[in-house]
Coordinates of C-alpha atoms in Angstrom, one line a residue:
Chain A
M24 CA -45.9 -8.6 -14.2
D25 CA -44.5 -5.5 -16.1
H26 CA -42.5 -4.4 -12.8
K27 CA -41.1 -7.6 -12.6
K28 CA -39.7 -7.8 -16.0
K29 CA -38.2 -4.2 -15.6
L30 CA -36.2 -5.5 -12.5
S31 CA -34.7 -8.5 -14.1
S32 CA -33.7 -6.2 -17.0
A33 CA -32.4 -3.9 -14.8
G34 CA -30.5 -6.8 -13.0
K35 CA -29.1 -7.8 -16.4
M36 CA -27.8 -4.5 -17.2
G37 CA -26.1 -4.3 -13.9
L38 CA -24.5 -7.3 -14.6
L39 CA -23.5 -6.3 -18.1
F40 CA -22.0 -3.6 -16.7
S41 CA -19.8 -5.0 -14.2
L42 CA -19.0 -8.1 -16.1
P43 CA -15.8 -6.7 -17.8
A44 CA -14.0 -6.1 -14.7
V45 CA -15.5 -9.2 -13.2
I46 CA -14.0 -11.2 -15.8
Y47 CA -10.8 -9.2 -15.8
M48 CA -10.2 -10.1 -12.0
L49 CA -11.4 -13.7 -12.7
V50 CA -8.4 -14.3 -15.2
F51 CA -5.6 -12.5 -13.5
V52 CA -6.5 -13.0 -10.1
G53 CA -9.4 -15.9 -9.4
Y54 CA -7.6 -18.1 -11.7
P55 CA -4.0 -17.7 -10.3
T56 CA -5.5 -17.9 -7.0
I57 CA -7.0 -21.4 -7.6
S58 CA -3.7 -22.5 -9.5
N59 CA -1.5 -21.3 -6.8
F60 CA -3.7 -23.9 -4.6
I61 CA -3.4 -26.9 -7.2
L62 CA 0.5 -25.9 -7.5
S63 CA 1.1 -26.3 -3.9
F64 CA 0.1 -29.7 -4.1
K65 CA 2.4 -30.9 -6.9
N66 CA 5.9 -31.0 -7.5
V67 CA 6.7 -28.4 -9.8
D68 CA 10.4 -27.1 -9.6
V69 CA 13.0 -25.7 -12.3
F70 CA 13.5 -29.1 -13.5
N71 CA 10.1 -30.1 -14.8
F72 CA 8.7 -26.5 -14.9
A73 CA 8.4 -26.7 -18.6
R74 CA 7.4 -30.5 -19.1
S75 CA 4.2 -30.8 -17.5
A76 CA 4.0 -34.7 -18.1
D77 CA 6.7 -34.9 -15.5
Q78 CA 4.4 -32.7 -12.7
Q79 CA 2.9 -35.1 -10.2
F80 CA 0.4 -34.5 -7.6
V81 CA 2.4 -35.1 -4.2
G82 CA -0.5 -34.3 -1.7
I83 CA 0.4 -32.3 1.4
A84 CA 4.2 -33.1 1.1
N85 CA 5.3 -29.5 0.6
Y86 CA 3.3 -28.5 3.5
R87 CA 4.7 -31.1 5.7
E88 CA 8.2 -30.4 4.4
L89 CA 7.8 -26.8 5.1
F90 CA 6.6 -27.1 8.8
S91 CA 8.3 -30.5 9.6
D92 CA 12.1 -29.5 9.8
P93 CA 13.3 -28.7 13.3
N94 CA 14.9 -25.4 12.1
S95 CA 11.7 -24.8 9.9
V96 CA 12.2 -21.3 8.3
M97 CA 8.5 -21.5 7.4
L98 CA 7.6 -21.4 11.3
K99 CA 9.9 -18.9 11.8
S100 CA 8.6 -16.8 9.4
V101 CA 5.0 -17.1 10.7
G102 CA 6.1 -15.9 13.7
N103 CA 8.2 -13.1 12.4
T104 CA 5.2 -12.1 10.3
L105 CA 3.1 -11.9 13.3
L106 CA 5.7 -10.2 15.4
F107 CA 6.3 -7.6 12.8
T108 CA 2.5 -7.2 12.2
V109 CA 1.5 -6.7 15.7
C110 CA 4.3 -4.3 16.6
S111 CA 3.8 -2.3 13.7
I112 CA -0.1 -2.1 14.2
F113 CA 0.3 -1.2 17.8
F114 CA 2.5 1.6 17.3
Q115 CA 0.9 2.9 14.2
F116 CA -2.4 3.0 15.8
I117 CA -1.5 4.5 18.9
I118 CA 0.5 7.5 17.2
G119 CA -2.1 7.4 14.3
F120 CA -4.7 7.7 17.2
I121 CA -2.8 10.6 19.0
L122 CA -2.2 12.7 15.8
A123 CA -5.9 12.1 14.9
L124 CA -7.1 13.9 18.0
L125 CA -4.4 16.6 17.7
F126 CA -5.1 17.4 14.2
S127 CA -9.1 17.2 14.3
K128 CA -8.7 20.2 16.4
R129 CA -8.5 23.9 14.7
F130 CA -5.3 25.3 15.0
P131 CA -2.8 27.6 12.6
A132 CA -1.6 25.2 9.9
S133 CA -3.1 22.3 11.3
S134 CA -4.5 21.1 8.0
F135 CA -1.2 21.7 6.1
F136 CA 0.6 19.9 8.8
R137 CA -2.0 16.8 8.5
G138 CA -1.9 17.0 4.6
A139 CA 1.6 17.0 4.4
S140 CA 2.2 14.0 6.5
M141 CA 0.4 12.0 4.3
I142 CA 3.2 11.9 1.7
S143 CA 4.9 8.9 3.8
W144 CA 2.1 6.9 2.6
L145 CA 2.1 7.5 -0.8
L146 CA 5.8 7.2 -1.6
P147 CA 6.8 3.8 -3.4
V148 CA 7.9 1.7 -0.8
T149 CA 10.7 0.4 -2.5
V150 CA 12.4 4.2 -2.2
A151 CA 11.1 4.4 1.6
G152 CA 13.0 1.0 2.5
L153 CA 16.2 2.4 0.8
L154 CA 15.9 5.5 2.8
F155 CA 15.5 3.6 5.9
K156 CA 18.3 1.3 5.0
F157 CA 20.5 4.3 4.7
I158 CA 19.1 5.7 8.2
F159 CA 19.9 2.4 10.0
A160 CA 23.2 2.0 8.1
S161 CA 26.1 1.2 10.6
S162 CA 28.5 3.8 9.2
G163 CA 26.8 6.9 8.2
G164 CA 23.5 6.3 9.4
I165 CA 21.8 9.0 11.3
A166 CA 19.8 6.8 13.6
N167 CA 23.2 5.8 15.1
Q168 CA 24.4 9.3 15.2
M169 CA 21.1 10.6 17.1
L170 CA 21.0 8.1 19.5
M171 CA 24.7 8.3 20.6
S172 CA 24.0 12.3 20.8
L173 CA 21.2 11.7 23.0
H174 CA 23.7 9.2 25.0
L175 CA 20.9 6.1 24.6
I176 CA 23.7 4.1 23.1
K177 CA 27.7 4.4 23.3
K178 CA 29.0 3.1 20.0
P179 CA 27.2 2.5 16.9
V180 CA 24.7 -0.4 16.3
D181 CA 24.6 -2.5 13.3
W182 CA 21.1 -2.3 12.8
L183 CA 20.8 -4.6 9.9
L184 CA 23.2 -6.9 10.7
N185 CA 21.8 -8.5 14.0
G186 CA 18.6 -10.4 13.9
N187 CA 16.5 -8.5 16.7
T188 CA 17.8 -4.8 15.8
A189 CA 17.2 -5.5 12.0
M190 CA 13.4 -6.5 13.2
V191 CA 13.5 -3.1 15.1
A192 CA 14.5 -1.2 12.0
I193 CA 12.0 -3.0 9.7
I194 CA 9.2 -2.1 12.1
V195 CA 10.2 1.4 12.6
A196 CA 10.4 1.9 8.6
N197 CA 6.7 0.4 8.5
I198 CA 5.5 2.4 11.4
W199 CA 6.9 5.5 9.5
I200 CA 4.6 4.3 6.4
G201 CA 1.5 3.7 8.1
I202 CA 1.1 6.5 10.6
P203 CA -0.9 8.8 7.8
F204 CA -3.3 5.8 7.1
N205 CA -4.2 5.1 10.6
M206 CA -4.4 8.9 11.2
M207 CA -6.8 9.8 8.3
L208 CA -9.0 7.2 8.8
L209 CA -9.6 7.8 12.5
I210 CA -10.0 11.6 11.8
T211 CA -12.8 10.7 9.5
G212 CA -14.1 8.7 12.2
L213 CA -13.9 11.6 14.7
T214 CA -15.7 13.8 12.3
T215 CA -18.7 11.8 12.9
V216 CA -19.0 12.3 16.8
P217 CA -21.6 15.2 17.2
A218 CA -20.2 18.0 18.6
D219 CA -23.1 18.6 21.2
I220 CA -22.3 15.2 23.0
Y221 CA -18.8 16.8 24.0
E222 CA -20.5 19.9 25.2
S223 CA -23.1 18.1 27.3
A224 CA -20.2 15.9 28.8
K225 CA -18.1 19.0 29.8
I226 CA -21.2 20.6 31.3
D227 CA -21.7 17.1 33.3
G228 CA -18.0 17.9 34.3
A229 CA -16.3 14.9 32.7
G230 CA -12.5 15.5 32.2
K231 CA -10.6 15.1 29.3
L232 CA -9.5 11.4 29.8
Q233 CA -13.1 10.3 30.9
T234 CA -14.3 12.1 27.5
L235 CA -12.0 10.3 25.4
F236 CA -12.6 6.8 27.1
Y237 CA -16.5 7.1 27.5
I238 CA -17.3 8.9 24.8
T239 CA -15.1 9.4 21.7
I240 CA -13.7 5.9 21.6
P241 CA -17.0 4.0 22.0
V242 CA -18.7 6.3 19.3
I243 CA -16.0 5.7 16.8
K244 CA -15.4 2.1 17.6
P245 CA -16.7 1.0 14.0
A246 CA -13.9 3.3 12.6
I247 CA -11.4 2.0 14.9
M248 CA -12.3 -1.6 14.0
S249 CA -11.8 -1.0 10.1
V250 CA -8.2 0.8 10.7
L251 CA -7.3 -2.4 12.8
T252 CA -8.5 -5.2 10.5
L253 CA -7.1 -3.3 7.7
G254 CA -4.2 -2.6 9.0
F255 CA -3.5 -6.1 9.8
V256 CA -4.2 -7.3 6.3
Y257 CA -2.2 -4.7 4.7
T258 CA 0.8 -5.2 7.2
F259 CA 0.7 -9.1 7.0
K260 CA 1.3 -9.2 3.3
V261 CA 4.1 -6.8 3.2
F262 CA 7.0 -7.6 0.8
D263 CA 8.7 -4.7 -0.9
L264 CA 9.8 -3.1 2.6
V265 CA 11.6 -6.2 3.8
W266 CA 13.1 -7.3 0.6
V267 CA 14.9 -4.0 0.1
M268 CA 16.2 -3.4 3.5
T269 CA 17.2 -6.7 4.7
K270 CA 16.1 -9.5 2.1
G271 CA 14.8 -11.6 5.0
G272 CA 18.3 -11.7 6.8
P273 CA 20.2 -11.8 8.5
I274 CA 20.0 -15.6 8.5
N275 CA 16.1 -15.3 8.3
A276 CA 15.8 -13.1 11.3
T277 CA 13.3 -10.9 9.6
E278 CA 12.0 -13.6 7.3
L279 CA 8.3 -12.9 6.6
V280 CA 6.1 -15.5 4.8
S281 CA 5.8 -13.1 1.7
T282 CA 9.9 -13.0 1.5
Y283 CA 10.1 -16.6 2.1
A284 CA 7.3 -17.4 -0.7
Y285 CA 9.2 -15.5 -2.8
K286 CA 12.7 -17.1 -2.5
L287 CA 11.3 -20.5 -2.6
S288 CA 9.6 -19.6 -5.9
F289 CA 12.3 -17.3 -7.7
E290 CA 15.6 -18.0 -6.1
E291 CA 15.3 -21.8 -5.1
F292 CA 12.9 -22.3 -8.1
E293 CA 11.0 -24.6 -6.0
F294 CA 7.5 -23.3 -7.4
S295 CA 5.1 -25.9 -5.8
K296 CA 6.8 -24.8 -2.2
G297 CA 6.6 -21.5 -2.8
A298 CA 2.9 -21.6 -3.7
A299 CA 2.5 -23.7 -0.5
S300 CA 3.9 -21.0 1.8
A301 CA 2.2 -18.2 0.0
N302 CA -1.1 -20.2 0.6
I303 CA -0.4 -20.2 4.3
L304 CA -0.1 -16.7 4.1
F305 CA -3.4 -16.5 2.2
L306 CA -5.2 -18.7 4.9
I307 CA -4.7 -16.3 7.8
L308 CA -5.4 -13.4 5.6
F309 CA -8.4 -15.1 4.6
I310 CA -9.8 -15.5 8.0
V311 CA -8.9 -11.9 8.9
G312 CA -10.5 -10.8 5.8
L313 CA -13.8 -12.4 6.5
F314 CA -13.9 -10.9 9.9
Y315 CA -13.4 -7.5 8.1
I316 CA -16.2 -8.2 5.7
R317 CA -18.7 -9.1 8.6
L318 CA -17.7 -6.0 10.1
I319 CA -18.7 -3.7 7.2
N320 CA -22.0 -5.9 6.6
Q321 CA -22.9 -4.8 10.5
E322 CA -22.3 -1.2 9.6
E323 CA -24.3 -1.3 6.4
E324 CA -27.3 -2.9 8.3
V325 CA -26.9 -0.2 10.9
M326 CA -27.1 2.6 8.4
Chain B
M27 CA -11.3 32.7 26.0
K28 CA -7.8 33.2 27.0
Y29 CA -7.6 29.3 27.7
E30 CA -8.8 28.7 24.4
K31 CA -5.9 30.7 22.7
R32 CA -3.3 28.9 24.8
D33 CA -4.7 25.9 23.9
R34 CA -4.4 26.8 20.2
V35 CA -0.9 27.8 20.6
L36 CA 0.3 24.7 22.5
S37 CA -1.6 22.6 19.7
F38 CA 0.3 24.5 17.0
I39 CA 3.6 23.7 18.8
A40 CA 3.0 20.3 19.0
G41 CA 1.7 19.9 15.4
L42 CA 4.9 21.7 14.2
I43 CA 7.2 19.1 16.3
I44 CA 5.1 16.1 14.8
F45 CA 5.4 17.6 11.4
I46 CA 9.1 17.9 11.7
I47 CA 9.7 14.5 12.9
L48 CA 7.6 13.0 10.2
M49 CA 9.2 14.9 7.3
F50 CA 12.8 14.3 8.7
P51 CA 13.5 11.0 6.6
L52 CA 12.3 13.2 3.4
Y53 CA 14.6 15.9 4.7
W54 CA 17.5 13.5 5.2
M55 CA 16.8 11.8 1.7
I56 CA 17.2 15.5 -0.2
V57 CA 20.2 16.5 2.1
T58 CA 22.2 13.6 1.4
A59 CA 21.7 13.8 -2.4
L60 CA 23.2 16.9 -2.0
K61 CA 26.3 16.1 -0.2
T62 CA 29.5 14.4 -1.0
Q63 CA 30.4 11.0 -0.1
V64 CA 33.0 12.4 2.3
E65 CA 30.7 14.5 4.0
I66 CA 28.0 11.7 4.3
F67 CA 30.6 9.2 6.3
E68 CA 32.0 12.1 8.2
V69 CA 31.4 11.5 12.4
P70 CA 29.3 13.4 13.3
T71 CA 27.5 13.8 9.7
P72 CA 26.6 17.5 9.1
L73 CA 22.8 18.3 9.2
W74 CA 23.3 19.9 6.0
P75 CA 25.3 20.1 3.2
R76 CA 28.4 22.5 3.6
K77 CA 29.6 21.8 0.3
L78 CA 26.5 21.5 -1.8
T79 CA 26.8 19.3 -4.9
L80 CA 24.7 18.5 -7.9
K81 CA 27.0 15.4 -8.9
P82 CA 24.8 12.6 -7.6
F83 CA 21.9 13.9 -9.7
L84 CA 23.9 14.9 -12.8
D85 CA 25.3 11.3 -12.7
Q86 CA 22.0 10.1 -12.9
F87 CA 21.2 11.8 -16.0
A88 CA 24.5 10.7 -17.6
E89 CA 24.4 8.8 -20.8
S90 CA 25.6 5.6 -19.5
S91 CA 22.7 5.7 -16.7
T92 CA 19.7 3.8 -17.1
T93 CA 17.5 5.9 -14.7
L94 CA 15.7 7.9 -17.2
Q95 CA 14.9 4.7 -19.3
G96 CA 13.5 3.2 -16.0
F97 CA 11.6 6.1 -15.4
K98 CA 10.0 5.9 -19.0
N99 CA 9.1 2.3 -18.8
S100 CA 7.6 2.7 -15.2
F101 CA 5.4 5.9 -17.1
I102 CA 4.4 3.6 -20.0
I103 CA 3.8 0.7 -17.6
S104 CA 1.8 2.9 -14.9
V105 CA -0.4 5.0 -17.2
S106 CA -1.4 1.6 -19.4
S107 CA -2.5 -0.3 -16.4
A108 CA -4.1 3.0 -14.8
L109 CA -5.9 3.2 -18.1
I110 CA -6.9 -0.4 -17.9
A111 CA -8.2 -0.2 -14.3
T112 CA -10.3 2.9 -14.7
I113 CA -12.0 1.9 -18.0
L114 CA -12.9 -1.4 -16.4
A115 CA -13.9 0.0 -13.0
I116 CA -16.3 2.6 -14.1
P117 CA -18.9 0.7 -15.8
A118 CA -18.6 -1.9 -13.0
A119 CA -19.0 0.7 -10.3
Y120 CA -21.9 2.2 -11.9
G121 CA -23.5 -1.4 -12.5
L122 CA -23.0 -2.1 -8.8
A123 CA -24.2 1.3 -7.7
R124 CA -27.5 1.7 -9.8
F125 CA -29.0 -1.6 -10.3
Q126 CA -30.5 -4.1 -8.1
F127 CA -29.6 -7.8 -8.6
H128 CA -29.1 -10.7 -6.7
S129 CA -25.6 -11.3 -7.4
K130 CA -24.7 -7.9 -6.7
K131 CA -23.5 -8.3 -3.0
L132 CA -21.4 -11.2 -4.0
L133 CA -19.8 -9.0 -6.7
I134 CA -18.9 -6.3 -4.3
L135 CA -17.5 -9.0 -1.7
F136 CA -15.4 -10.7 -4.7
F137 CA -13.8 -7.1 -5.3
L138 CA -13.4 -6.7 -1.5
M139 CA -11.5 -9.8 -1.2
T140 CA -9.4 -9.4 -4.3
Q141 CA -8.2 -6.0 -2.8
M142 CA -6.9 -7.9 0.2
L143 CA -5.0 -10.7 -1.6
P144 CA -1.1 -10.6 -1.2
S145 CA 0.7 -10.4 -4.5
T146 CA 2.9 -13.4 -3.6
L147 CA -0.2 -15.5 -3.7
I148 CA -0.7 -15.0 -7.3
L149 CA 2.9 -14.2 -8.5
T150 CA 3.7 -17.8 -9.0
P151 CA 1.0 -18.9 -11.4
L152 CA 1.0 -15.5 -13.2
Y153 CA 4.7 -16.1 -13.8
I154 CA 3.8 -19.3 -15.2
M155 CA 1.0 -17.8 -17.1
F156 CA 3.1 -15.1 -18.7
S157 CA 6.0 -17.4 -19.4
K158 CA 3.7 -19.8 -21.3
A159 CA 2.5 -16.7 -23.2
K160 CA 6.0 -15.3 -23.9
L161 CA 5.1 -12.2 -22.0
L162 CA 8.0 -12.2 -19.4
N163 CA 10.4 -9.3 -20.4
S164 CA 7.7 -7.2 -22.0
F165 CA 5.7 -4.6 -20.6
I166 CA 2.6 -6.3 -21.0
A167 CA 3.0 -8.7 -18.2
P168 CA 3.4 -6.0 -15.4
I169 CA 0.8 -3.9 -16.8
L170 CA -1.6 -6.8 -16.8
A171 CA -0.8 -7.5 -13.3
D172 CA -0.4 -4.0 -12.0
A173 CA -4.3 -3.5 -13.3
T174 CA -5.4 -6.0 -10.8
L175 CA -4.1 -3.6 -7.7
G176 CA -6.0 -0.7 -9.0
I177 CA -9.3 -2.2 -10.2
P178 CA -10.8 -3.3 -6.9
F179 CA -10.2 -0.1 -5.1
S180 CA -11.3 2.0 -8.1
V181 CA -14.6 -0.1 -8.2
I182 CA -15.2 0.2 -4.5
I183 CA -14.2 4.0 -4.7
L184 CA -16.1 5.0 -7.9
R185 CA -19.3 3.0 -6.5
T186 CA -19.6 5.4 -3.7
Y187 CA -19.4 8.6 -6.0
F188 CA -22.1 6.8 -8.0
L189 CA -24.2 6.3 -5.0
S190 CA -24.1 9.9 -4.1
V191 CA -25.3 11.2 -7.5
P192 CA -29.1 11.5 -6.8
K193 CA -31.0 8.6 -8.7
E194 CA -33.5 11.4 -9.8
L195 CA -30.8 13.1 -12.1
D196 CA -30.5 9.3 -13.8
E197 CA -34.4 8.9 -14.0
A198 CA -35.1 12.4 -15.5
A199 CA -32.4 11.9 -18.1
R200 CA -34.3 8.6 -19.0
I201 CA -37.9 10.3 -19.0
D202 CA -36.1 12.7 -21.2
G203 CA -35.3 10.0 -23.9
C204 CA -31.9 9.1 -23.0
S205 CA -31.1 5.0 -23.2
P206 CA -29.4 3.9 -20.2
M207 CA -26.0 4.0 -22.1
Q208 CA -26.6 7.7 -22.8
S209 CA -27.7 8.9 -19.4
F210 CA -24.4 6.9 -18.0
F211 CA -22.3 8.9 -20.4
R212 CA -23.8 12.4 -20.5
V213 CA -25.2 12.6 -16.9
M214 CA -23.4 10.1 -14.4
M215 CA -20.1 10.6 -15.9
P216 CA -19.4 14.3 -15.8
L217 CA -21.1 14.1 -12.0
A218 CA -18.4 11.2 -11.0
K219 CA -15.6 12.7 -12.4
P220 CA -13.9 13.5 -9.0
G221 CA -14.1 9.9 -8.5
V222 CA -12.7 9.0 -12.0
I223 CA -9.5 11.2 -11.2
V224 CA -9.2 9.6 -7.6
A225 CA -9.4 6.2 -9.4
A226 CA -7.2 6.9 -12.1
V227 CA -4.5 8.7 -9.8
F228 CA -4.6 5.8 -7.4
S229 CA -4.3 3.1 -10.0
F230 CA -1.3 5.0 -11.2
V231 CA 0.3 5.2 -7.9
Y232 CA 0.0 1.2 -7.1
A233 CA 1.5 0.7 -10.4
W234 CA 4.3 3.1 -10.1
G235 CA 5.2 1.7 -6.5
D236 CA 5.1 -1.7 -7.6
L237 CA 8.2 -3.6 -6.9
I238 CA 7.4 -7.3 -6.7
Y239 CA 5.7 -7.8 -10.2
G240 CA 8.6 -5.6 -12.1
I241 CA 11.5 -7.6 -10.4
T242 CA 9.8 -10.9 -11.3
F243 CA 8.4 -10.4 -14.9
I244 CA 11.3 -8.0 -16.4
T245 CA 15.0 -9.0 -16.1
D246 CA 16.2 -6.9 -19.1
P247 CA 17.9 -3.9 -17.6
N248 CA 16.8 -1.9 -20.2
K249 CA 12.8 -2.8 -19.7
R250 CA 12.7 -2.7 -15.8
P251 CA 10.5 -0.1 -14.3
I252 CA 12.4 2.4 -12.0
T253 CA 11.6 0.9 -8.6
S254 CA 13.5 -2.4 -9.9
N255 CA 16.1 -0.3 -11.4
I256 CA 16.8 1.5 -8.1
Y257 CA 16.7 -2.0 -6.2
N258 CA 19.1 -3.4 -8.5
Y259 CA 21.4 -0.2 -8.3
V260 CA 21.7 -0.3 -4.7
Q261 CA 22.8 -4.2 -4.9
Q262 CA 25.7 -2.9 -6.9
Y263 CA 26.6 0.4 -5.6
Q264 CA 26.1 -0.7 -1.8
T265 CA 27.2 2.6 0.1
I266 CA 27.3 5.2 -2.5
W267 CA 24.3 7.1 -0.6
N268 CA 24.2 10.4 -2.3
S269 CA 23.6 9.0 -5.9
T270 CA 21.2 6.4 -4.3
M271 CA 19.1 9.4 -2.6
A272 CA 19.2 11.4 -5.9
F273 CA 17.9 8.2 -7.9
G274 CA 15.3 8.0 -4.8
I275 CA 14.1 11.5 -5.4
I276 CA 13.9 11.0 -9.2
A277 CA 11.8 7.9 -8.6
I278 CA 9.1 9.7 -6.3
F279 CA 8.9 12.5 -8.3
P280 CA 5.7 11.9 -10.1
V281 CA 4.1 10.6 -6.8
V282 CA 5.0 14.0 -5.1
L283 CA 3.5 15.8 -8.0
I284 CA 0.4 14.1 -7.8
F285 CA 0.5 14.6 -4.1
I286 CA 1.0 18.4 -4.2
F287 CA -1.7 19.0 -6.8
M288 CA -4.3 16.6 -5.9
Q289 CA -4.1 16.1 -2.3
K290 CA -7.9 16.9 -2.0
Y291 CA -8.8 13.8 -4.2
I292 CA -6.0 11.8 -2.5
V293 CA -7.7 12.0 1.0
S294 CA -11.2 11.4 -0.2
G295 CA -9.8 8.2 -1.9
L296 CA -8.0 7.0 1.2
T297 CA -11.2 7.4 3.5
N298 CA -13.7 6.8 1.0
G299 CA -12.0 3.4 -0.3
A300 CA -11.1 2.1 3.1
V301 CA -14.2 3.0 5.4
K302 CA -17.1 2.9 3.4
A303 CA -16.4 0.2 1.0

């Protein structure tokens, strides 16, 4: 009896402590999320923005319009976002993994190199984007100069002015930003591998590659899955980098769902259509997010 | 033994090469800021400045420039939003770490989900909300919005810190006659101090790096945060790269300082915040 009472009062305390933050997030994230959902089924634009009497529900008209156009920018931006995300993650992960294997070893200046390379992840993305815009500039850009001195290209490439090369440029920039994130999480994962497993593998005559594929990777699989799903979520919603480097151009070649939603709302002032395309972004992230949450739950149960 | 030594030397060389490649863009930013425009467009452009110039930096500090104003605006916005985020996150993390109640798991999931939401999703409704409340073009709008980036991260990271403090300490304080509030402030808070620093630092960095809220909620050039300032600067002065890079260096200055002096905290924040959750 006493015990039960104690529990419920403890529960109340816990709830009370968390309430301010929960309410704040409900007001400034929860409510906008729901209201974005509702907005996407209305016809709000710059003309009836201030007069709610003129705003009507139009069902799925916004979604239908976004997707039905034969040259649908919406479809293109979903494809672009997938391409951008998959390429970014693929390289970030591979490079991050190799660096994690290297920097988890002990050698002179190892922790200094590892620490210093974190900076790219911390920089304001706006500045990183401008930096890469300059690196890939047609004239004066160092990317062209380096590739030409290596004889990989014959004349300067207009990186940001051609669709395909612009996509390459934003992916390269995003990889640079994301490497430290992958590396650090994988290093943390690697520290969980007990040293004696490696020793017994060595005694059993396992080679380096065998050890990597049959011991290291299976043991740190939870860390790998976290890195990949979190990486997907964070990359899929990238906005600043692309907005600064290409603004989605040239001619929508690097248009992502995020930049398209922004343009619809704040350049064309089609608020409801902007809301609808942001919802598409949300839907895809939501599915991946659920996957991630199931993943952590499994991990917690194991622990 | 000899084999091991060779291995270490090879690892060092590989590490050094990777370090140079990863750091090159930053080196290039600094070098460009110290070059003249003529040198920047020379073919091939020199890899270090032959004629060192400080003019790009001096231009940014000139009276007509809005760079310092933007820096100040960003500072006000980021510090305020980090304060809100940390003050709200500390009790929430404590509540979610120390007490058992049936909606606890749901609340943790709620914070995890909000951390993953794209800013674009809530941007339009927030814009409408702030416009109705007449908060556009005031610092309050980006401060309130930026805090939503810091809160979920801070709750998650601080919870792991509170979980790592032995429960017995809390209980001992209660037996000695402390109220839950007193034991929270006198026992838990000092022990979770590193976590509080991580939470505050990350909330500050998130807010400092924000572009989307800044460009959407503030159009008054005198009130823009520095990220929005530099974005507009480039739109205007397309290819004056030395000044743009000098501007960029000023814009990353606080983050670099934080990075140098708090690296230990940042590494722990990055790994605890993402993997453990």
